[in-house]
Amino acid sequence: MTDWRPPLVLVGAWLGLLALLALTVTLAYVPLGAGNAVVSLAIGTIKAALVAAIFMELRHRGGLTLVFAGAGLFWLGILLWLGSMDFLTRT
Amino acid sequence: MSETNYLTTDYTLRSWFLTTDHKRIAILYFASLIFFFFIGGAAATAMRIELATPQADLVSSDAYNRLFTMHGIIMVWFFLIPSIPNTLGNFIVPLMIGARDLAFPRLNLMSWYIFMLGGSTTLFAIFAGGIDTGWTFYTPFSTLYSNSYVIVAAAGVFIAGFSSILTGLNFIVTIHRLRAPGLTWYRLPLFLWSLYATSVILVLATPVLAITLLLMATERFFGVGIFDPRIGGDPLLFQHLFWFYSHPAVYIMILPGMGVINELVSCFSRKQVFGYKFVAWCSLAIAAVGFLVWGHHMFVSGQSLVASLVFSFMSFIVAVPSAIKVFNWTATLHKGSIHFDAPMLYALAFIGLFTIGGLTGLFLACLAFDVHATDTYFVVAHFHYIMVGGMVTAYFGGLHYWWPKITGRLYSEYWARTAAVLIFFGFNLTFFPQFILGAEGMPRRYHVYPPEFQVWNVLSSGGAAILAVAYLMPLFYLGYSAFFGKRAPANPWDAPGLEWQTSSPPPEFNFTTQPLVTRAPYQYNEAFEAKPQNA
Ligand code: HEM
Ligand SMILES: [Cu+2]
């Protein structure tokens, strides 16, 4: 386990997530065309990174734990890569 | 034997239901899985009776849909996926690595409770009226048209998934952290390598199933457009997500069986497993490459030709590590001192049946052949050869092999061998005709068929009757052994694994002194003579 740490970080991260959520909802009503998807995916990625780094405490971990976390990300990449291969090459 | 062991430390119900002992939790899983196996088996029996004649005589087409759905859901998620990992694995993993328990004993108990909650939820859906989507929950039928208990059944599967994830996590951490001094990775028995690979799949794939079922329920319940193209969804997305989980899941359902076979083949050939490192890394290769082939379930779905070609190619690649294992088991047998004890009969059956199942998988991975065979009995025969002929056979083999350790009793070798032979015979009679039926074009999932298919169906139903009797037999002779069998010595097979170094059944914390490992696994002493085992 890591040292005791002021819960302020957690509160801050939580508030950050709520702010990003509000931003997602607001931007959904701004017509950006294809940009809407890009923006909301980008915000989603930031949110996931916040959760991983702060709530899952990955920023305090090393070695094996990061390898496993990276594996999760890599596998998600496989899903998106081979999945979109179908969508992008359909005739 | 008067010292207390894990079974005699406490007899209260409370001591069972609140136990954190991995051995007792394994027994809880055993009992639950027997229950689910018989429910799933009952559905299969009803279907085989119906299929004995071409016309509908036992059930309506609607009831038949519910039968095969119930059979598939129960057998996949409530029997086969937890089968070897949660029973034999739970019991043996800490013993094999010289640990007192798994890394997270309470999480282990929790995973059983979650499993039972999921199981009860799905059973509720089944008895409240059933589900008719098939085990695959394909949209748009599941989201738009079916008026059966889809969401409840899916919720049960969703819940049970968390039990899978927790078990996988527990095994990964245990194998990394709790190995006895001297037990390096290359000294691990191959059963542990295969369970490790299985656990990686459990942790990486199961969340995708959870998400998929959740999305399906969301579309069904709230009408949010995810899969339905009329409201902005993509019609193939469900299948991509579902098979991204479910093809790796078929490896969850075979890797543990392969792991057991390593232990059996080396023990009853009195030899080290041939090419240990190859077999070990093949488990991980299967786990990884198994994620790249899911589209072979979608060749006729309308997915792009490019995707089909890539998935077809990858499916050929994924068969390579499986084939390596089969060759290595055969090489292990070569010039071994072979003993035909009951566990070995199961192991030999596994090798043959798994090979047939795997090779027919390669047929199906060919685009042109699959167009002909998809959704026919050929596919049904293919996966039953692997899942039942392979995994269930390995489960029985492992159960007999470790039975003396688990219960501290010996069983009747005569009855055990009889059952093994009957299972092999009944299995082939049930499923081989289905290859022929499929090749001739009989579609799966119908309860009526043209009369010219009847001969093969009658053979198949007859085989199923034999198989049913053969599967019931262990209930009797193992049940008898558990209470009245002769006491087993600590090491009835004269095997070198750590699990045999402690008494049978093991004490509550497995070992009285911390074991120390100084050599590679499978250092068998050839002089072993099978001891007569009479209950
Ligand atoms: C040698 C590796 C394997 C290959 C190349 C392979 C290939 C295939 C293909 C192409 C299909 C789709 C057939 C169709 O629907 O038209 C299929 C179906 C299936 N396979 Fe395999 N397979 C392999 C191993 C396994 C294993 C190890 C298992 C189980 C433990 C398994 C279980 C299944 C199941 C359950 C289905 C049918 C799913 C359904 O539609 O309900 N396969 N296989
Ligand atoms: Cu597959």
Short mmCIF file of N, CA and C in Angstrom, two decimals, chain B residues 117-189:
data_model
loop_
_atom_site.label_atom_id
_atom_site.label_comp_id
_atom_site.label_asym_id
_atom_site.label_seq_id
_atom_site.Cartn_x
_atom_site.Cartn_y
_atom_site.Cartn_z
N LEU B 117 -25.85 -16.07 -7.17
CA LEU B 117 -26.85 -15.04 -7.43
C LEU B 117 -27.15 -14.97 -8.93
N GLY B 118 -26.10 -14.99 -9.74
CA GLY B 118 -26.31 -14.99 -11.19
C GLY B 118 -27.08 -16.22 -11.63
N GLY B 119 -26.69 -17.37 -11.10
CA GLY B 119 -27.36 -18.62 -11.46
C GLY B 119 -28.83 -18.59 -11.09
N SER B 120 -29.13 -18.07 -9.89
CA SER B 120 -30.54 -18.05 -9.47
C SER B 120 -31.33 -17.10 -10.36
N THR B 121 -30.72 -15.99 -10.73
CA THR B 121 -31.42 -15.03 -11.58
C THR B 121 -31.77 -15.67 -12.92
N THR B 122 -30.79 -16.34 -13.52
CA THR B 122 -31.06 -16.98 -14.80
C THR B 122 -32.07 -18.11 -14.65
N LEU B 123 -31.94 -18.87 -13.56
CA LEU B 123 -32.92 -19.95 -13.35
C LEU B 123 -34.32 -19.38 -13.20
N PHE B 124 -34.41 -18.24 -12.52
CA PHE B 124 -35.71 -17.61 -12.38
C PHE B 124 -36.29 -17.31 -13.77
N ALA B 125 -35.45 -16.73 -14.64
CA ALA B 125 -35.93 -16.40 -15.99
C ALA B 125 -36.41 -17.67 -16.70
N ILE B 126 -35.67 -18.75 -16.48
CA ILE B 126 -36.01 -19.99 -17.17
C ILE B 126 -37.34 -20.54 -16.67
N PHE B 127 -37.52 -20.53 -15.36
CA PHE B 127 -38.73 -21.15 -14.84
C PHE B 127 -39.92 -20.21 -14.90
N ALA B 128 -39.67 -18.91 -15.00
CA ALA B 128 -40.78 -17.99 -15.13
C ALA B 128 -41.38 -18.05 -16.55
N GLY B 129 -40.69 -18.64 -17.49
CA GLY B 129 -41.25 -18.69 -18.83
C GLY B 129 -40.20 -18.91 -19.90
N GLY B 130 -38.95 -18.74 -19.55
CA GLY B 130 -37.87 -19.09 -20.47
C GLY B 130 -37.45 -17.96 -21.40
N ILE B 131 -36.40 -18.27 -22.17
CA ILE B 131 -35.83 -17.32 -23.12
C ILE B 131 -35.72 -18.07 -24.44
N ASP B 132 -35.92 -17.37 -25.54
CA ASP B 132 -35.93 -18.09 -26.82
C ASP B 132 -34.93 -17.50 -27.82
N THR B 133 -33.90 -16.81 -27.34
CA THR B 133 -32.99 -16.14 -28.26
C THR B 133 -31.81 -17.01 -28.67
N GLY B 134 -31.63 -18.18 -28.05
CA GLY B 134 -30.37 -18.90 -28.20
C GLY B 134 -29.37 -18.30 -27.21
N TRP B 135 -28.29 -19.06 -26.95
CA TRP B 135 -27.35 -18.57 -25.93
C TRP B 135 -26.62 -17.32 -26.39
N THR B 136 -26.72 -17.00 -27.70
CA THR B 136 -25.97 -15.89 -28.26
C THR B 136 -26.71 -14.54 -28.17
N PHE B 137 -27.96 -14.54 -27.76
CA PHE B 137 -28.72 -13.28 -27.57
C PHE B 137 -28.66 -12.35 -28.78
N TYR B 138 -28.63 -12.90 -29.99
CA TYR B 138 -28.48 -12.04 -31.17
C TYR B 138 -29.57 -10.98 -31.28
N THR B 139 -29.14 -9.76 -31.62
CA THR B 139 -30.07 -8.72 -32.01
C THR B 139 -30.34 -8.91 -33.52
N PRO B 140 -31.41 -8.43 -34.08
CA PRO B 140 -32.49 -7.66 -33.46
C PRO B 140 -33.53 -8.53 -32.76
N PHE B 141 -33.38 -9.87 -32.84
CA PHE B 141 -34.42 -10.68 -32.22
C PHE B 141 -34.52 -10.39 -30.73
N SER B 142 -33.35 -10.35 -30.06
CA SER B 142 -33.39 -10.18 -28.60
C SER B 142 -33.88 -8.80 -28.20
N THR B 143 -33.63 -7.79 -29.06
CA THR B 143 -34.00 -6.44 -28.65
C THR B 143 -35.40 -6.07 -29.11
N LEU B 144 -35.82 -6.57 -30.28
CA LEU B 144 -37.07 -6.07 -30.85
C LEU B 144 -38.21 -7.08 -30.79
N TYR B 145 -37.91 -8.36 -31.04
CA TYR B 145 -39.02 -9.27 -31.32
C TYR B 145 -39.33 -10.25 -30.21
N SER B 146 -38.30 -10.75 -29.54
CA SER B 146 -38.56 -11.78 -28.55
C SER B 146 -39.42 -11.23 -27.42
N ASN B 147 -40.49 -11.97 -27.05
CA ASN B 147 -41.17 -11.52 -25.84
C ASN B 147 -41.00 -12.53 -24.72
N SER B 148 -39.75 -13.00 -24.57
CA SER B 148 -39.44 -13.87 -23.45
C SER B 148 -38.59 -13.09 -22.44
N TYR B 149 -38.10 -13.79 -21.42
CA TYR B 149 -37.43 -13.11 -20.30
C TYR B 149 -35.97 -12.78 -20.61
N VAL B 150 -35.74 -12.03 -21.69
CA VAL B 150 -34.39 -11.78 -22.16
C VAL B 150 -33.55 -11.02 -21.13
N ILE B 151 -34.12 -9.94 -20.62
CA ILE B 151 -33.30 -9.08 -19.75
C ILE B 151 -32.96 -9.80 -18.45
N VAL B 152 -33.91 -10.55 -17.91
CA VAL B 152 -33.62 -11.25 -16.65
C VAL B 152 -32.52 -12.29 -16.86
N ALA B 153 -32.63 -13.05 -17.95
CA ALA B 153 -31.62 -14.07 -18.20
C ALA B 153 -30.26 -13.42 -18.43
N ALA B 154 -30.25 -12.34 -19.20
CA ALA B 154 -28.98 -11.66 -19.46
C ALA B 154 -28.41 -11.08 -18.17
N ALA B 155 -29.30 -10.62 -17.30
CA ALA B 155 -28.82 -10.09 -16.02
C ALA B 155 -28.10 -11.18 -15.23
N GLY B 156 -28.64 -12.39 -15.26
CA GLY B 156 -27.98 -13.49 -14.55
C GLY B 156 -26.59 -13.75 -15.10
N VAL B 157 -26.47 -13.73 -16.43
CA VAL B 157 -25.17 -13.95 -17.05
C VAL B 157 -24.22 -12.79 -16.71
N PHE B 158 -24.77 -11.59 -16.74
CA PHE B 158 -24.00 -10.39 -16.39
C PHE B 158 -23.41 -10.53 -14.98
N ILE B 159 -24.27 -10.92 -14.04
CA ILE B 159 -23.82 -11.05 -12.65
C ILE B 159 -22.75 -12.14 -12.54
N ALA B 160 -23.01 -13.28 -13.16
CA ALA B 160 -22.04 -14.38 -13.05
C ALA B 160 -20.69 -13.97 -13.62
N GLY B 161 -20.68 -13.04 -14.57
CA GLY B 161 -19.43 -12.58 -15.14
C GLY B 161 -18.48 -12.01 -14.09
N PHE B 162 -19.06 -11.34 -13.09
CA PHE B 162 -18.20 -10.78 -12.05
C PHE B 162 -17.51 -11.87 -11.25
N SER B 163 -18.21 -12.97 -11.10
CA SER B 163 -17.59 -14.10 -10.42
C SER B 163 -16.39 -14.61 -11.22
N SER B 164 -16.56 -14.68 -12.56
CA SER B 164 -15.44 -15.08 -13.42
C SER B 164 -14.26 -14.14 -13.25
N ILE B 165 -14.54 -12.84 -13.27
CA ILE B 165 -13.46 -11.86 -13.20
C ILE B 165 -12.71 -12.01 -11.87
N LEU B 166 -13.47 -12.16 -10.78
CA LEU B 166 -12.81 -12.27 -9.48
C LEU B 166 -11.96 -13.53 -9.40
N THR B 167 -12.45 -14.62 -9.94
CA THR B 167 -11.66 -15.85 -9.92
C THR B 167 -10.39 -15.67 -10.73
N GLY B 168 -10.50 -15.08 -11.91
CA GLY B 168 -9.32 -14.88 -12.75
C GLY B 168 -8.28 -14.02 -12.04
N LEU B 169 -8.77 -12.95 -11.44
CA LEU B 169 -7.89 -12.05 -10.70
C LEU B 169 -7.17 -12.79 -9.58
N ASN B 170 -7.93 -13.58 -8.85
CA ASN B 170 -7.38 -14.33 -7.73
C ASN B 170 -6.28 -15.29 -8.19
N PHE B 171 -6.52 -15.98 -9.28
CA PHE B 171 -5.51 -16.93 -9.77
C PHE B 171 -4.26 -16.19 -10.24
N ILE B 172 -4.45 -15.08 -10.96
CA ILE B 172 -3.28 -14.36 -11.46
C ILE B 172 -2.40 -13.91 -10.30
N VAL B 173 -3.03 -13.27 -9.32
CA VAL B 173 -2.23 -12.77 -8.20
C VAL B 173 -1.60 -13.94 -7.44
N THR B 174 -2.36 -15.00 -7.23
CA THR B 174 -1.82 -16.15 -6.50
C THR B 174 -0.60 -16.72 -7.20
N ILE B 175 -0.69 -16.90 -8.50
CA ILE B 175 0.42 -17.53 -9.21
C ILE B 175 1.64 -16.60 -9.25
N HIS B 176 1.39 -15.29 -9.30
CA HIS B 176 2.53 -14.38 -9.27
C HIS B 176 3.17 -14.33 -7.88
N ARG B 177 2.34 -14.32 -6.85
CA ARG B 177 2.83 -13.93 -5.54
C ARG B 177 3.09 -15.06 -4.55
N LEU B 178 2.37 -16.16 -4.66
CA LEU B 178 2.38 -17.11 -3.54
C LEU B 178 3.14 -18.39 -3.84
N ARG B 179 3.99 -18.40 -4.85
CA ARG B 179 4.72 -19.63 -5.16
C ARG B 179 5.72 -19.94 -4.05
N ALA B 180 5.84 -21.24 -3.73
CA ALA B 180 6.76 -21.66 -2.68
C ALA B 180 8.19 -21.29 -3.07
N PRO B 181 9.07 -21.16 -2.08
CA PRO B 181 10.47 -20.87 -2.40
C PRO B 181 11.02 -21.90 -3.37
N GLY B 182 11.71 -21.44 -4.39
CA GLY B 182 12.29 -22.36 -5.37
C GLY B 182 11.38 -22.71 -6.52
N LEU B 183 10.08 -22.34 -6.41
CA LEU B 183 9.14 -22.69 -7.49
C LEU B 183 9.16 -21.59 -8.54
N THR B 184 10.13 -21.67 -9.46
CA THR B 184 10.24 -20.68 -10.52
C THR B 184 9.16 -20.93 -11.56
N TRP B 185 8.99 -19.99 -12.49
CA TRP B 185 7.94 -20.15 -13.50
C TRP B 185 8.11 -21.44 -14.28
N TYR B 186 9.34 -21.77 -14.65
CA TYR B 186 9.53 -22.98 -15.45
C TYR B 186 9.51 -24.25 -14.61
N ARG B 187 9.28 -24.12 -13.31
CA ARG B 187 9.07 -25.32 -12.50
C ARG B 187 7.59 -25.52 -12.20
N LEU B 188 6.75 -24.61 -12.69
CA LEU B 188 5.32 -24.73 -12.43
C LEU B 188 4.74 -25.89 -13.22
N PRO B 189 3.88 -26.68 -12.61
CA PRO B 189 3.16 -27.68 -13.40
C PRO B 189 2.38 -26.98 -14.51
#
